[in-house]
């Protein structure tokens, strides 16, 4: 009986002496995980990335502010290569011309495709059909895949965020009644392409602009400040649902 009591007492001592060590390690690990870090952000694409329609710089500027308000982020350094009128056929050149900057990126934002749709409109203005848009969407999806491959070759670790298209086109070509369906097909195609890549995310924004003139600037095509705020909030909302982009996993 005495031996049993002695053994039980010794086990209790061992257990008590080891607990503080375990607690200390856990706290140290937690502190290491929450240590603020700097982020290198690259923005690629068309006028939405450039911020046309908003004097303050559009969604990219707002995303920078959202990220810097996080406890786990110190400073955010942004390189914005957005260019008004850019089509998917021109995106590869932008990446190659800025390869050294893209190599250092932690986060990469892309808006592309709107000008590809407009090219169909301009090229076939008098003979627009639904089938023309479907055919061009398939070609666009193929180009997007090639460009994402190039982007991954330049930077294999960055988290890529592809922002979808919205539909401002009903006021541009009202004779095409299927504009919403056309944009849906383009967005679904882009979503499918980027789903093939790790550490990549598609963010839909079409619903943010449905039936809302108050989110477009005077040209009724580009977002205004409120429109860009809606885009930035949606992007950040999707990022918050994931952790691998900030942890580098």
Short mmCIF file of C-alpha atoms in Angstrom, two decimals:
data_model
loop_
_atom_site.label_atom_id
_atom_site.label_comp_id
_atom_site.label_asym_id
_atom_site.label_seq_id
_atom_site.Cartn_x
_atom_site.Cartn_y
_atom_site.Cartn_z
CA UNK A 1 0.00 0.00 0.00
CA UNK A 2 2.81 2.39 0.89
CA UNK A 3 4.63 1.57 -2.35
CA UNK A 4 1.51 2.33 -4.35
CA UNK A 5 1.07 5.69 -2.61
CA UNK A 6 4.75 6.58 -3.21
CA UNK A 7 4.49 5.74 -6.91
CA UNK A 8 1.30 7.79 -7.29
CA UNK A 9 2.93 10.74 -5.49
CA UNK A 10 5.99 10.64 -7.78
CA UNK A 11 3.80 10.59 -10.88
CA UNK A 12 1.97 13.66 -9.65
CA UNK A 13 5.27 15.47 -9.11
CA UNK A 14 6.42 14.65 -12.64
CA UNK A 15 3.14 15.85 -14.09
CA UNK A 16 3.22 19.11 -12.14
CA UNK A 17 6.82 19.88 -13.04
CA UNK A 18 6.25 19.38 -16.78
CA UNK A 19 3.12 21.55 -17.11
CA UNK A 20 4.81 24.99 -16.96
CA UNK A 21 7.27 23.97 -19.70
CA UNK A 22 4.44 22.96 -22.03
CA UNK A 23 2.56 26.20 -21.32
CA UNK A 24 5.66 28.29 -22.01
CA UNK A 25 6.30 26.61 -25.37
CA UNK A 26 2.69 27.13 -26.41
CA UNK A 27 2.86 30.85 -25.62
CA UNK A 28 6.12 31.26 -27.48
CA UNK A 29 4.69 29.53 -30.54
CA UNK A 30 1.60 31.74 -30.41
CA UNK A 31 3.74 34.86 -30.21
CA UNK A 32 5.81 33.72 -33.17
CA UNK A 33 2.70 33.03 -35.28
CA UNK A 34 1.15 36.45 -34.61
CA UNK A 35 4.31 38.46 -35.19
CA UNK A 36 3.47 41.21 -37.72
CA UNK A 37 5.06 40.84 -41.14
CA UNK A 38 5.56 43.06 -44.16
CA UNK A 39 3.67 42.21 -47.33
CA UNK A 40 4.71 42.79 -50.92
CA UNK A 41 1.62 43.28 -53.10
CA UNK A 42 1.54 43.37 -56.90
CA UNK A 43 -1.56 44.46 -58.83
CA UNK A 44 -1.92 43.51 -62.50
CA UNK A 45 -4.56 44.16 -65.10
CA UNK A 46 -6.80 46.76 -66.65
CA UNK A 47 -8.46 50.03 -65.64
CA UNK A 48 -10.06 48.49 -62.54
CA UNK A 49 -6.60 47.80 -61.14
CA UNK A 50 -5.40 51.24 -62.22
CA UNK A 51 -8.38 52.71 -60.37
CA UNK A 52 -9.96 54.68 -63.22
CA UNK A 53 -13.01 56.50 -61.91
CA UNK A 54 -11.65 57.05 -58.40
CA UNK A 55 -9.16 59.79 -57.57
CA UNK A 56 -7.89 57.86 -54.54
CA UNK A 57 -6.62 54.86 -56.49
CA UNK A 58 -9.48 52.38 -56.51
CA UNK A 59 -9.68 48.99 -54.80
CA UNK A 60 -5.90 48.51 -54.59
CA UNK A 61 -5.47 51.51 -52.29
CA UNK A 62 -8.32 50.32 -50.07
CA UNK A 63 -6.99 46.76 -49.88
CA UNK A 64 -3.65 48.18 -48.73
CA UNK A 65 -5.44 49.99 -45.89
CA UNK A 66 -7.41 46.89 -44.89
CA UNK A 67 -4.28 44.76 -44.77
CA UNK A 68 -2.29 47.28 -42.74
CA UNK A 69 -5.07 47.38 -40.14
CA UNK A 70 -4.47 43.70 -39.37
CA UNK A 71 -2.58 42.72 -36.21
CA UNK A 72 -0.48 40.21 -38.17
CA UNK A 73 0.62 42.73 -40.82
CA UNK A 74 3.21 45.46 -40.36
CA UNK A 75 3.59 47.37 -43.63
CA UNK A 76 2.21 46.74 -47.11
CA UNK A 77 4.26 47.72 -50.14
CA UNK A 78 2.26 47.95 -53.37
CA UNK A 79 3.42 47.85 -56.98
CA UNK A 80 0.46 48.68 -59.22
CA UNK A 81 0.90 47.82 -62.91
CA UNK A 82 -2.74 48.30 -63.88
CA UNK A 83 -3.25 49.96 -67.25
CA UNK A 84 -6.42 51.27 -68.79
CA UNK A 85 -7.50 49.32 -71.87
CA UNK A 86 -5.29 46.30 -71.16
CA UNK A 87 -6.48 43.05 -72.74
CA UNK A 88 -5.48 39.52 -71.89
CA UNK A 89 -3.20 39.33 -74.94
CA UNK A 90 -1.06 42.08 -73.38
CA UNK A 91 -0.87 40.80 -69.81
CA UNK A 92 2.12 38.51 -70.38
CA UNK A 93 4.27 41.44 -71.55
CA UNK A 94 3.42 43.38 -68.39
CA UNK A 95 4.50 40.43 -66.26
CA UNK A 96 7.75 39.89 -68.16
CA UNK A 97 8.61 43.60 -68.03
CA UNK A 98 8.17 43.59 -64.24
CA UNK A 99 9.46 40.11 -63.50
CA UNK A 100 11.89 41.12 -60.74
CA UNK A 101 9.13 42.86 -58.77
CA UNK A 102 6.64 40.02 -59.23
CA UNK A 103 9.22 37.53 -57.95
CA UNK A 104 9.11 39.26 -54.55
CA UNK A 105 5.31 39.40 -54.27
CA UNK A 106 3.35 37.78 -51.44
CA UNK A 107 -0.04 38.74 -52.87
CA UNK A 108 -0.97 39.30 -56.52
CA UNK A 109 -4.28 40.86 -57.58
CA UNK A 110 -5.53 40.63 -61.17
CA UNK A 111 -8.42 42.22 -63.06
CA UNK A 112 -8.63 41.21 -66.72
CA UNK A 113 -11.24 40.40 -69.33
CA UNK A 114 -13.47 43.46 -69.57
CA UNK A 115 -11.57 44.88 -72.53
CA UNK A 116 -11.62 41.49 -74.24
CA UNK A 117 -15.42 41.65 -74.11
CA UNK A 118 -15.37 45.20 -75.48
CA UNK A 119 -13.11 44.11 -78.32
CA UNK A 120 -15.84 41.70 -79.44
CA UNK A 121 -18.30 44.60 -79.39
CA UNK A 122 -16.09 46.91 -81.42
CA UNK A 123 -15.09 44.25 -83.94
CA UNK A 124 -18.64 43.03 -84.58
CA UNK A 125 -20.73 46.05 -83.70
CA UNK A 126 -23.26 45.55 -86.50
CA UNK A 127 -23.44 41.78 -86.18
CA UNK A 128 -23.22 40.97 -82.48
CA UNK A 129 -24.43 37.53 -81.47
CA UNK A 130 -24.35 35.49 -78.31
CA UNK A 131 -22.22 32.84 -80.03
CA UNK A 132 -19.48 35.38 -80.75
CA UNK A 133 -19.07 36.08 -77.05
CA UNK A 134 -19.05 32.39 -76.18
CA UNK A 135 -16.35 31.70 -78.77
CA UNK A 136 -14.19 34.57 -77.52
CA UNK A 137 -14.67 33.48 -73.91
CA UNK A 138 -13.16 30.10 -74.73
CA UNK A 139 -10.14 31.77 -76.32
CA UNK A 140 -9.86 34.11 -73.33
CA UNK A 141 -9.91 31.18 -70.87
CA UNK A 142 -7.08 29.52 -72.77
CA UNK A 143 -5.00 32.72 -72.67
CA UNK A 144 -5.74 33.18 -68.97
CA UNK A 145 -4.46 29.69 -68.26
CA UNK A 146 -1.22 30.40 -70.15
CA UNK A 147 -0.72 33.65 -68.24
CA UNK A 148 -1.28 32.01 -64.88
CA UNK A 149 1.28 29.39 -65.83
CA UNK A 150 3.73 32.19 -66.62
CA UNK A 151 2.90 33.92 -63.35
CA UNK A 152 3.53 30.70 -61.44
CA UNK A 153 6.84 30.28 -63.27
CA UNK A 154 7.89 33.76 -62.15
CA UNK A 155 6.60 33.33 -58.58
CA UNK A 156 5.61 29.89 -57.35
CA UNK A 157 4.59 30.96 -53.84
CA UNK A 158 2.55 34.16 -54.11
CA UNK A 159 -1.16 34.03 -53.37
CA UNK A 160 -3.08 35.00 -56.53
CA UNK A 161 -6.45 36.74 -56.42
CA UNK A 162 -8.37 36.97 -59.69
CA UNK A 163 -11.26 39.44 -59.53
CA UNK A 164 -14.27 38.63 -61.68
CA UNK A 165 -16.17 40.82 -64.14
CA UNK A 166 -19.31 42.83 -63.53
CA UNK A 167 -21.84 43.88 -66.17
CA UNK A 168 -21.91 47.58 -67.08
CA UNK A 169 -22.59 46.64 -70.69
CA UNK A 170 -26.38 46.90 -70.73
CA UNK A 171 -26.03 50.65 -71.25
CA UNK A 172 -23.28 50.14 -73.86
CA UNK A 173 -25.10 47.65 -76.10
CA UNK A 174 -28.73 47.39 -74.98
CA UNK A 175 -29.68 45.36 -78.08
CA UNK A 176 -27.98 42.28 -76.59
CA UNK A 177 -30.44 41.00 -74.03
CA UNK A 178 -28.17 38.20 -72.77
CA UNK A 179 -25.46 40.45 -71.32
CA UNK A 180 -25.86 39.06 -67.80
CA UNK A 181 -25.64 35.52 -69.16
CA UNK A 182 -22.55 36.43 -71.19
CA UNK A 183 -20.76 37.84 -68.14
CA UNK A 184 -21.79 34.82 -66.10
CA UNK A 185 -20.20 32.49 -68.65
CA UNK A 186 -16.98 34.53 -68.65
CA UNK A 187 -16.81 34.53 -64.86
CA UNK A 188 -17.49 30.82 -64.58
CA UNK A 189 -14.78 30.13 -67.14
CA UNK A 190 -12.25 32.22 -65.23
CA UNK A 191 -13.24 30.59 -61.96
CA UNK A 192 -12.69 27.15 -63.48
CA UNK A 193 -9.26 28.10 -64.83
CA UNK A 194 -7.93 29.49 -61.57
CA UNK A 195 -9.30 26.53 -59.61
CA UNK A 196 -6.54 24.44 -61.23
CA UNK A 197 -3.89 26.37 -59.31
CA UNK A 198 -2.83 26.12 -55.69
CA UNK A 199 -2.77 29.27 -53.58
CA UNK A 200 -5.21 31.02 -55.90
CA UNK A 201 -8.65 32.51 -55.44
CA UNK A 202 -11.50 33.80 -57.63
CA UNK A 203 -13.55 36.68 -56.22
CA UNK A 204 -16.96 37.37 -57.84
CA UNK A 205 -18.18 40.96 -57.92
CA UNK A 206 -21.01 40.92 -60.51
CA UNK A 207 -23.75 40.98 -57.87
CA UNK A 208 -22.33 44.18 -56.37
CA UNK A 209 -23.23 46.12 -59.53
CA UNK A 210 -26.57 44.61 -60.49
CA UNK A 211 -29.15 47.37 -60.96
CA UNK A 212 -27.01 49.95 -59.17
CA UNK A 213 -26.10 53.12 -61.05
CA UNK A 214 -24.78 54.66 -57.83
CA UNK A 215 -21.64 52.49 -57.94
CA UNK A 216 -20.54 53.66 -61.41
CA UNK A 217 -18.76 56.90 -62.30
CA UNK A 218 -20.00 59.39 -64.90
CA UNK A 219 -18.97 57.24 -67.86
CA UNK A 220 -21.40 54.56 -66.61
CA UNK A 221 -18.69 51.98 -67.19
CA UNK A 222 -16.02 52.23 -64.49
CA UNK A 223 -16.72 52.06 -60.76
CA UNK A 224 -16.80 55.23 -58.72
CA UNK A 225 -15.36 55.50 -55.21
CA UNK A 226 -18.31 53.59 -53.75
CA UNK A 227 -18.00 50.90 -56.41
CA UNK A 228 -14.32 50.38 -55.67
CA UNK A 229 -15.07 50.27 -51.96
CA UNK A 230 -17.56 47.48 -52.64
CA UNK A 231 -14.94 45.57 -54.65
CA UNK A 232 -12.25 46.00 -51.99
CA UNK A 233 -14.59 44.86 -49.22
CA UNK A 234 -15.57 41.77 -51.21
CA UNK A 235 -11.93 40.85 -51.91
CA UNK A 236 -10.96 41.27 -48.27
CA UNK A 237 -14.04 39.33 -47.16
CA UNK A 238 -12.88 36.38 -49.27
CA UNK A 239 -9.31 36.67 -48.00
CA UNK A 240 -10.52 36.60 -44.40
CA UNK A 241 -12.08 33.20 -45.02
CA UNK A 242 -8.62 31.81 -45.76
CA UNK A 243 -5.39 31.79 -43.80
CA UNK A 244 -2.79 30.36 -46.19
CA UNK A 245 -2.17 33.72 -47.89
CA UNK A 246 -0.90 35.34 -44.69
CA UNK A 247 0.78 32.29 -43.15
CA UNK A 248 2.61 31.38 -46.33
CA UNK A 249 1.45 27.77 -46.09
#
